[in-house]
mmCIF file of C-alpha atoms in Angstrom:
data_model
loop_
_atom_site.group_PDB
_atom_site.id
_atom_site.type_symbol
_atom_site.label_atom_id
_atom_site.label_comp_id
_atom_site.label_asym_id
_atom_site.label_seq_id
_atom_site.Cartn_x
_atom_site.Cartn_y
_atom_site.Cartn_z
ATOM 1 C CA UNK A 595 0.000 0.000 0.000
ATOM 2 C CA UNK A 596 1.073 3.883 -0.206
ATOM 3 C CA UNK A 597 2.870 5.273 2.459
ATOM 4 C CA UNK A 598 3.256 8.444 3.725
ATOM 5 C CA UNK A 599 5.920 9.320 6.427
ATOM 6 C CA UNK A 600 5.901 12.103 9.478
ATOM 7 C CA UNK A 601 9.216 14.067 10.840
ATOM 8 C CA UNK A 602 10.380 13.955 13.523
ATOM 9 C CA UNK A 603 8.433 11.396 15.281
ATOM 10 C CA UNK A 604 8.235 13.108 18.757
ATOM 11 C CA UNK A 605 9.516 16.350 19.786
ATOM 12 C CA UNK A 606 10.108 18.129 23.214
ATOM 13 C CA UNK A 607 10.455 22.044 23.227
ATOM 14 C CA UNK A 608 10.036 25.186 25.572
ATOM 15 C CA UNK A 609 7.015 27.130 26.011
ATOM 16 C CA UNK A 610 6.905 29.867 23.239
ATOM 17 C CA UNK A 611 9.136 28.466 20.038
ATOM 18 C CA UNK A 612 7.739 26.840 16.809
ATOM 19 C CA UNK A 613 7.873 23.546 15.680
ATOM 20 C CA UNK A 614 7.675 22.509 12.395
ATOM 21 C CA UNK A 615 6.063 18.829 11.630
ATOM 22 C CA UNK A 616 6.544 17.544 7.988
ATOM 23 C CA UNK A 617 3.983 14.841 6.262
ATOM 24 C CA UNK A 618 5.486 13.516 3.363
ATOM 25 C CA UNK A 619 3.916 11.021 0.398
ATOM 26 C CA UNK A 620 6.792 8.558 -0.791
ATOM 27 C CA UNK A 621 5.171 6.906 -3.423
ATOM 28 C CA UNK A 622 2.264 8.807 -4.802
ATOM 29 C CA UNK A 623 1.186 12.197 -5.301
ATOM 30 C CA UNK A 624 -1.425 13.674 -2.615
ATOM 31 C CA UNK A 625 -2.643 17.026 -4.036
ATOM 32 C CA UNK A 626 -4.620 17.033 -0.639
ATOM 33 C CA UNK A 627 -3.494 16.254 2.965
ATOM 34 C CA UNK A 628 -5.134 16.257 6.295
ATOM 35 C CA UNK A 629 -3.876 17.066 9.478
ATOM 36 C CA UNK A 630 -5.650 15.498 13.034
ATOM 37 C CA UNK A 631 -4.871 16.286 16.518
ATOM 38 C CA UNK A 632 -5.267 13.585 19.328
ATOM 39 C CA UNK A 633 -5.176 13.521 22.929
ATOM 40 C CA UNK A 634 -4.918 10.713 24.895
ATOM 41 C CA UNK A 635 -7.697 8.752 25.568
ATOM 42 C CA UNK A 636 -9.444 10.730 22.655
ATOM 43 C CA UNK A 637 -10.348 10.055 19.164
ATOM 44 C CA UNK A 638 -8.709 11.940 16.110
ATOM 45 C CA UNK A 639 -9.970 15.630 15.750
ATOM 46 C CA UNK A 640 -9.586 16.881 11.981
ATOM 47 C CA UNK A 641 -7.740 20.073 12.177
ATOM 48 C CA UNK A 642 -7.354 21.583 8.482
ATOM 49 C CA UNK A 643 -7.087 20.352 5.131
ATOM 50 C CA UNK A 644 -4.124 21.194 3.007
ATOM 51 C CA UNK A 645 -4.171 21.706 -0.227
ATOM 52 C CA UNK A 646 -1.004 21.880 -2.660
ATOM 53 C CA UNK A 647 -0.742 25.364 -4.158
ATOM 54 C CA UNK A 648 -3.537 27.233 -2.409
ATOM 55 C CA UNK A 649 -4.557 27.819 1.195
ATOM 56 C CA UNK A 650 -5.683 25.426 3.898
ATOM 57 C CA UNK A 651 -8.862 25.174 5.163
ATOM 58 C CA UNK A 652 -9.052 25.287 8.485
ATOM 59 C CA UNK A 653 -12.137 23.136 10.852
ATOM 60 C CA UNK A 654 -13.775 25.650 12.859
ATOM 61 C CA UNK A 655 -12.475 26.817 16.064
ATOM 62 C CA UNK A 656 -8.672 26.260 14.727
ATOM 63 C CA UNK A 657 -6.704 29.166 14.700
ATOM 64 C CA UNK A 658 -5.130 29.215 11.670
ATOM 65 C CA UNK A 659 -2.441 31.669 12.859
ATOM 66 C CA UNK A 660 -1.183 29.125 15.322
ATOM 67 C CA UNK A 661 -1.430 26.111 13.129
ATOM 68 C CA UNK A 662 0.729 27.344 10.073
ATOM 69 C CA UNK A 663 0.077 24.992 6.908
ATOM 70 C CA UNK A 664 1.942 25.107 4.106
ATOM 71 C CA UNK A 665 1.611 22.566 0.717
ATOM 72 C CA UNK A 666 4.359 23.237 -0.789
ATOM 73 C CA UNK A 667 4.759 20.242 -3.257
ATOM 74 C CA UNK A 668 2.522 16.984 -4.521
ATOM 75 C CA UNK A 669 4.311 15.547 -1.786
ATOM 76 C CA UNK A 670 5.232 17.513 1.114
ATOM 77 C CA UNK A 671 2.945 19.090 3.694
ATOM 78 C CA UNK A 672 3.780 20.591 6.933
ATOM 79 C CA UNK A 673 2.314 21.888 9.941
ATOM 80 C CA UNK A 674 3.934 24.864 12.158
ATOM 81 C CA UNK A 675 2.800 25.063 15.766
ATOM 82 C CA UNK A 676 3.061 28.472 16.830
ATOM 83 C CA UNK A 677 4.469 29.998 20.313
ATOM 84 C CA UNK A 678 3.518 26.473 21.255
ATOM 85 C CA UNK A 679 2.248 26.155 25.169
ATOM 86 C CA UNK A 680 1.504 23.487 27.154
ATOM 87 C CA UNK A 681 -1.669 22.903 26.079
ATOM 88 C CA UNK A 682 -0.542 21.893 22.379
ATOM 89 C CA UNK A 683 1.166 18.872 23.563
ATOM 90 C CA UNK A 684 -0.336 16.300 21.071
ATOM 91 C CA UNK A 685 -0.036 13.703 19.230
ATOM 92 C CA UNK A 686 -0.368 14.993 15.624
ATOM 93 C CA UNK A 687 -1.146 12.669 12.297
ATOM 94 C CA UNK A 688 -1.917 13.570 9.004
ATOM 95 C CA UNK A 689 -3.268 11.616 6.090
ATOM 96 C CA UNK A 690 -3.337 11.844 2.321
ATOM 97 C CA UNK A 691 -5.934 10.185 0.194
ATOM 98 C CA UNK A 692 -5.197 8.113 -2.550
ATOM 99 C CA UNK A 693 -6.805 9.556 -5.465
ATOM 100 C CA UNK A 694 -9.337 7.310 -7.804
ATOM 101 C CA UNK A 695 -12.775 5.946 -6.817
ATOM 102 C CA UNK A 696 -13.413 5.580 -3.329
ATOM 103 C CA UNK A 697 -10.204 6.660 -2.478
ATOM 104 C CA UNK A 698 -9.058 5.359 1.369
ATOM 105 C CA UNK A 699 -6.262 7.117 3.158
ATOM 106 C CA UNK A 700 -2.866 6.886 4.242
ATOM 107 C CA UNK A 701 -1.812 7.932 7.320
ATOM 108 C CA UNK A 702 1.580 8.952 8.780
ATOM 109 C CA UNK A 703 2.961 7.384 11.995
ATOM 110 C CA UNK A 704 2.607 9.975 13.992
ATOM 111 C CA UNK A 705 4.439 13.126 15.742
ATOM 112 C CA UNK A 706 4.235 13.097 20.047
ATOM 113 C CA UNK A 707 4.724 16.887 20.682
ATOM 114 C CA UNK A 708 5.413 17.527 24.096
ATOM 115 C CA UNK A 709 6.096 21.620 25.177
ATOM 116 C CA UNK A 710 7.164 21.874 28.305
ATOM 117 C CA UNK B 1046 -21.499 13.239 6.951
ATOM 118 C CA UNK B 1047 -23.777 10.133 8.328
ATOM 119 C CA UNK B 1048 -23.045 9.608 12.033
ATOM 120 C CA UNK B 1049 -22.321 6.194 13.251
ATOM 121 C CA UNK B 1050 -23.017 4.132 16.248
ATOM 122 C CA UNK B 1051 -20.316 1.560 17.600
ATOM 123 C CA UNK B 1052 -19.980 0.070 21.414
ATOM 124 C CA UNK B 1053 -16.879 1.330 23.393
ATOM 125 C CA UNK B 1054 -15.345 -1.903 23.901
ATOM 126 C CA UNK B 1055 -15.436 -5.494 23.184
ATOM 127 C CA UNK B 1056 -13.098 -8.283 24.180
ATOM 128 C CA UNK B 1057 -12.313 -11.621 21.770
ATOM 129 C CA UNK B 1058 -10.764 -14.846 22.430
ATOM 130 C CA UNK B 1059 -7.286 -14.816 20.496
ATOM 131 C CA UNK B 1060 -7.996 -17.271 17.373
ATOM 132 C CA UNK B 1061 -11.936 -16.413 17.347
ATOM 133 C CA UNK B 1062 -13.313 -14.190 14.710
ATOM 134 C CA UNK B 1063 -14.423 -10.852 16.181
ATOM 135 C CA UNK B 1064 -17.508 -9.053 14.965
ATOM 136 C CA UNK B 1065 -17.518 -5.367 15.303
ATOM 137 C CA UNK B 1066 -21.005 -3.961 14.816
ATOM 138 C CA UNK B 1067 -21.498 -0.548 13.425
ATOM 139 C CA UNK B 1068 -24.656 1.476 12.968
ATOM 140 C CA UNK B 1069 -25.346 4.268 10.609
ATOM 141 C CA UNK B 1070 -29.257 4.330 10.037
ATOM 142 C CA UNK B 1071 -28.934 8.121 8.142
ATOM 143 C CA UNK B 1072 -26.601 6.928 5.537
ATOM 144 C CA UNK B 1073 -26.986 8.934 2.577
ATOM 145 C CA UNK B 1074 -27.216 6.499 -0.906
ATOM 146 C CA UNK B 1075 -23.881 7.941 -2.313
ATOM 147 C CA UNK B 1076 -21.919 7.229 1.267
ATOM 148 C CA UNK B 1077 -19.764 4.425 1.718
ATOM 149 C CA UNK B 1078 -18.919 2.375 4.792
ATOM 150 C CA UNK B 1079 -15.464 3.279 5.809
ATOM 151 C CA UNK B 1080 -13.335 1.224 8.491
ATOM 152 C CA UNK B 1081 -10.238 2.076 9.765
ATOM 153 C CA UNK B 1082 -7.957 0.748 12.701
ATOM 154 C CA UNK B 1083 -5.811 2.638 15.490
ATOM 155 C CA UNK B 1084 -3.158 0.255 17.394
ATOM 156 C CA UNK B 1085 -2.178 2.336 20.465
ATOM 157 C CA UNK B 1086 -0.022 5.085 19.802
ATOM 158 C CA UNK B 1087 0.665 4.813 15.752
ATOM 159 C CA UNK B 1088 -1.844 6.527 12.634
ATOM 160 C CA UNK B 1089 -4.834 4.500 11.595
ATOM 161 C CA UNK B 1090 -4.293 2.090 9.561
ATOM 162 C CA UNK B 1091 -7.062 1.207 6.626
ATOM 163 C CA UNK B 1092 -9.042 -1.791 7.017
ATOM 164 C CA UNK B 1093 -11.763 -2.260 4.195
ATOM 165 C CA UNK B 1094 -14.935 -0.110 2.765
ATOM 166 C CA UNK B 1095 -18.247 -0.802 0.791
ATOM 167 C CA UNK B 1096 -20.983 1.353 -0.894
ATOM 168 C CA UNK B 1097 -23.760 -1.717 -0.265
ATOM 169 C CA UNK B 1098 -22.330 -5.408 -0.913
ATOM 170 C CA UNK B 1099 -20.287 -7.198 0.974
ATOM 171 C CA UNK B 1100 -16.703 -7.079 1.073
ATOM 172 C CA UNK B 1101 -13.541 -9.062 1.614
ATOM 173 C CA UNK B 1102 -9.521 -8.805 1.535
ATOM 174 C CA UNK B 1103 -7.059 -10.311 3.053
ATOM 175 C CA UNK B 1104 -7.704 -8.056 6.173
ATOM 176 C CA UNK B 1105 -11.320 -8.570 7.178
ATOM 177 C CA UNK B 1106 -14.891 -8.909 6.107
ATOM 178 C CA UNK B 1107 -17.163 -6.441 5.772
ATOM 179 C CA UNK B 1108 -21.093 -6.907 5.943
ATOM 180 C CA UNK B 1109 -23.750 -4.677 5.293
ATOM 181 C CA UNK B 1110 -27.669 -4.925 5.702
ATOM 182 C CA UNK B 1111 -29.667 -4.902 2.491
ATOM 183 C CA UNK B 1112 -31.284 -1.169 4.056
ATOM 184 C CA UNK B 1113 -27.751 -0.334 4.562
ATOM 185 C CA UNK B 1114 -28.568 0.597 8.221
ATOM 186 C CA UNK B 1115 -25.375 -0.765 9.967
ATOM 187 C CA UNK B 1116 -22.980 -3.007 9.032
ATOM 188 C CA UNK B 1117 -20.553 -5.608 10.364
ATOM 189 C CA UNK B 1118 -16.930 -5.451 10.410
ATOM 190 C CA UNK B 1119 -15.248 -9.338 10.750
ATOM 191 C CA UNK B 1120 -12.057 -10.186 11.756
ATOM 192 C CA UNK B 1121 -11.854 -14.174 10.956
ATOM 193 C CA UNK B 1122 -9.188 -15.185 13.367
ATOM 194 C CA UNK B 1123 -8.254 -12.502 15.657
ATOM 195 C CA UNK B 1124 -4.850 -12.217 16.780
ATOM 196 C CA UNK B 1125 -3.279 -10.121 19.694
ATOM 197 C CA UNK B 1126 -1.863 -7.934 17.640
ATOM 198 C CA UNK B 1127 -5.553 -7.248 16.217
ATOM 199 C CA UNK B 1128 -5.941 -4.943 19.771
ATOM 200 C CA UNK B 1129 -6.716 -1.492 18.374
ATOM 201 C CA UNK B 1130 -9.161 1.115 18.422
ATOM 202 C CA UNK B 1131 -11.742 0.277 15.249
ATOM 203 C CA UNK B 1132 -13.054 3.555 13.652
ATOM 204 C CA UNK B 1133 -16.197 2.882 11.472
ATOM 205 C CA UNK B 1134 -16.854 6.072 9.259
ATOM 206 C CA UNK B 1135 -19.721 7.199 6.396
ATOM 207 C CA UNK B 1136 -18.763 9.316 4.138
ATOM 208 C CA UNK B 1137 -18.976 10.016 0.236
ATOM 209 C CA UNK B 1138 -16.237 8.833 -1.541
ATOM 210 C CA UNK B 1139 -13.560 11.060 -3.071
ATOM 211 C CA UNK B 1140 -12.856 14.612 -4.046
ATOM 212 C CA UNK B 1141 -10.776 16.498 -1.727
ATOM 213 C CA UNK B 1142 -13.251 18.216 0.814
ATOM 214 C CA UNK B 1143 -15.070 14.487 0.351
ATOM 215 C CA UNK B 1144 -12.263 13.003 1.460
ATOM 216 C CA UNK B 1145 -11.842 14.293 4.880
ATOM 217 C CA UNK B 1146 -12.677 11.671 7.141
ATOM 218 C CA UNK B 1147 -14.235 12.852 10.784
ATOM 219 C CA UNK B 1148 -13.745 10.002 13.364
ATOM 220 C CA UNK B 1149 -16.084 8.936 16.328
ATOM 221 C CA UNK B 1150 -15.034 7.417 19.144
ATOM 222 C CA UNK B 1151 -14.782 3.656 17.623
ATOM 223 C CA UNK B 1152 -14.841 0.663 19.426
ATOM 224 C CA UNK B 1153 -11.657 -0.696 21.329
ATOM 225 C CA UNK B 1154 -11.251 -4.273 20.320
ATOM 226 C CA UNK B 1155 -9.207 -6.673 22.759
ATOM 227 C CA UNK B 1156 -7.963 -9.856 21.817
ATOM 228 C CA UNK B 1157 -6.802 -12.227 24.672
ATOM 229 C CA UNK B 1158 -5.049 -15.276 24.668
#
């Protein structure tokens, strides 16, 4: 099946910097992406949909000035927490669909953010 | 997007097939029966979908009623490494907003020897 690959896995920072979470496609082309948020015990929340070459659209009550997304190729997607806080530790997944018919989808491993 | 209905937890014997039940009495004709898998702390993993007849692979078994009203998810032989969260999801297939998939809270399967 197609695979699709998150980096860095997990990631501990400080209270206030960014961190940048890449979602990659290695064998097939994902004009769209999709980025969830879980916490534990929870089920996947759908935070924005990225789209390659125009802007994401975010779900509502995401602040789209926190979570930066940016498409930038048929194969790349990322995902820029903001002047992270506490309160963004997650575990963050994205997904890209494989296109044709009822297309399922593909999603990455997984990135444990922790901000201390 | 059709809501569905699944229990919060069943248990199976290891080597037993394991029947997750999933109901989604407001599916819309052009939605299809998604499933999809969560073993603790790694992405979902895709299982097996159908629009209204019944499917197989070489994962599972999927059933649906002839109303398409809920469906039935089989796992033949369960093994232990068949533990995992199992998402059931309606949605219409593809396109790119269509493709978002919006997850409930599943049922969380648990094999034991």
């Amino acid at each position: 099946g197609a695979v699709v690959s998150q980096h860095p896995s997990w990631v501990i920072c400080k209270s206030g910097t960014s961190v940048k979470i890449e979602c990659r496609s290695l064998d097939f082309q994902a004009t769209t992406m999709f980025w969830y948020r879980q916490f534990p015990k929870q089920s996947l929340m759908l935070m924005a949909t990225s789209n390659e070459g125009s802007k994401a659209t975010y779900e509502q009550g995401v602040e789209k000035d926190k979570f930066l997304i940016n498409h930038a190729s048929l194969t790349l997607s990322t995902l820029t927490v903001t002047s992270a806080h506490p309160e963004d530790s997650s575990f963050y997944i994205c997904s890209a669909p494989l296109a044709g018919g009822p297309n399922e989808q593909f999603f990455g491993p997984g990135t444990r953010l922790t901000v201390l | 997007d059709a809501k569905t209905t699944q229990p919060t937890s069943m248990d199976c014997a290891e080597g037993r097939a394991a029947n997750l039940p999933c109901n989604h009495s407001t599916i819309s004709g052009n939605e299809y029966v998604y499933w999809y898998r969560q073993i603790h702390s790694q992405g979902p993993q895709y299982i097996i979908h159908g629009l209204k007849n019944n499917e197989t692979n070489e994962m599972a078994s999927l059933i649906i009623t002839e109303d398409r009203k809920s469906s039935t998810l089989i796992l033949p032989h369960a093994t232990l490494r068949d533990t995992a969260v199992y998402y059931c999801i309606v949605r219409v297939a593809g396109g790119n907003q269509g493709g978002k998939l919006i997850f409930g809270q599943g049922t969380e399967l648990s094999v034991k020897p």
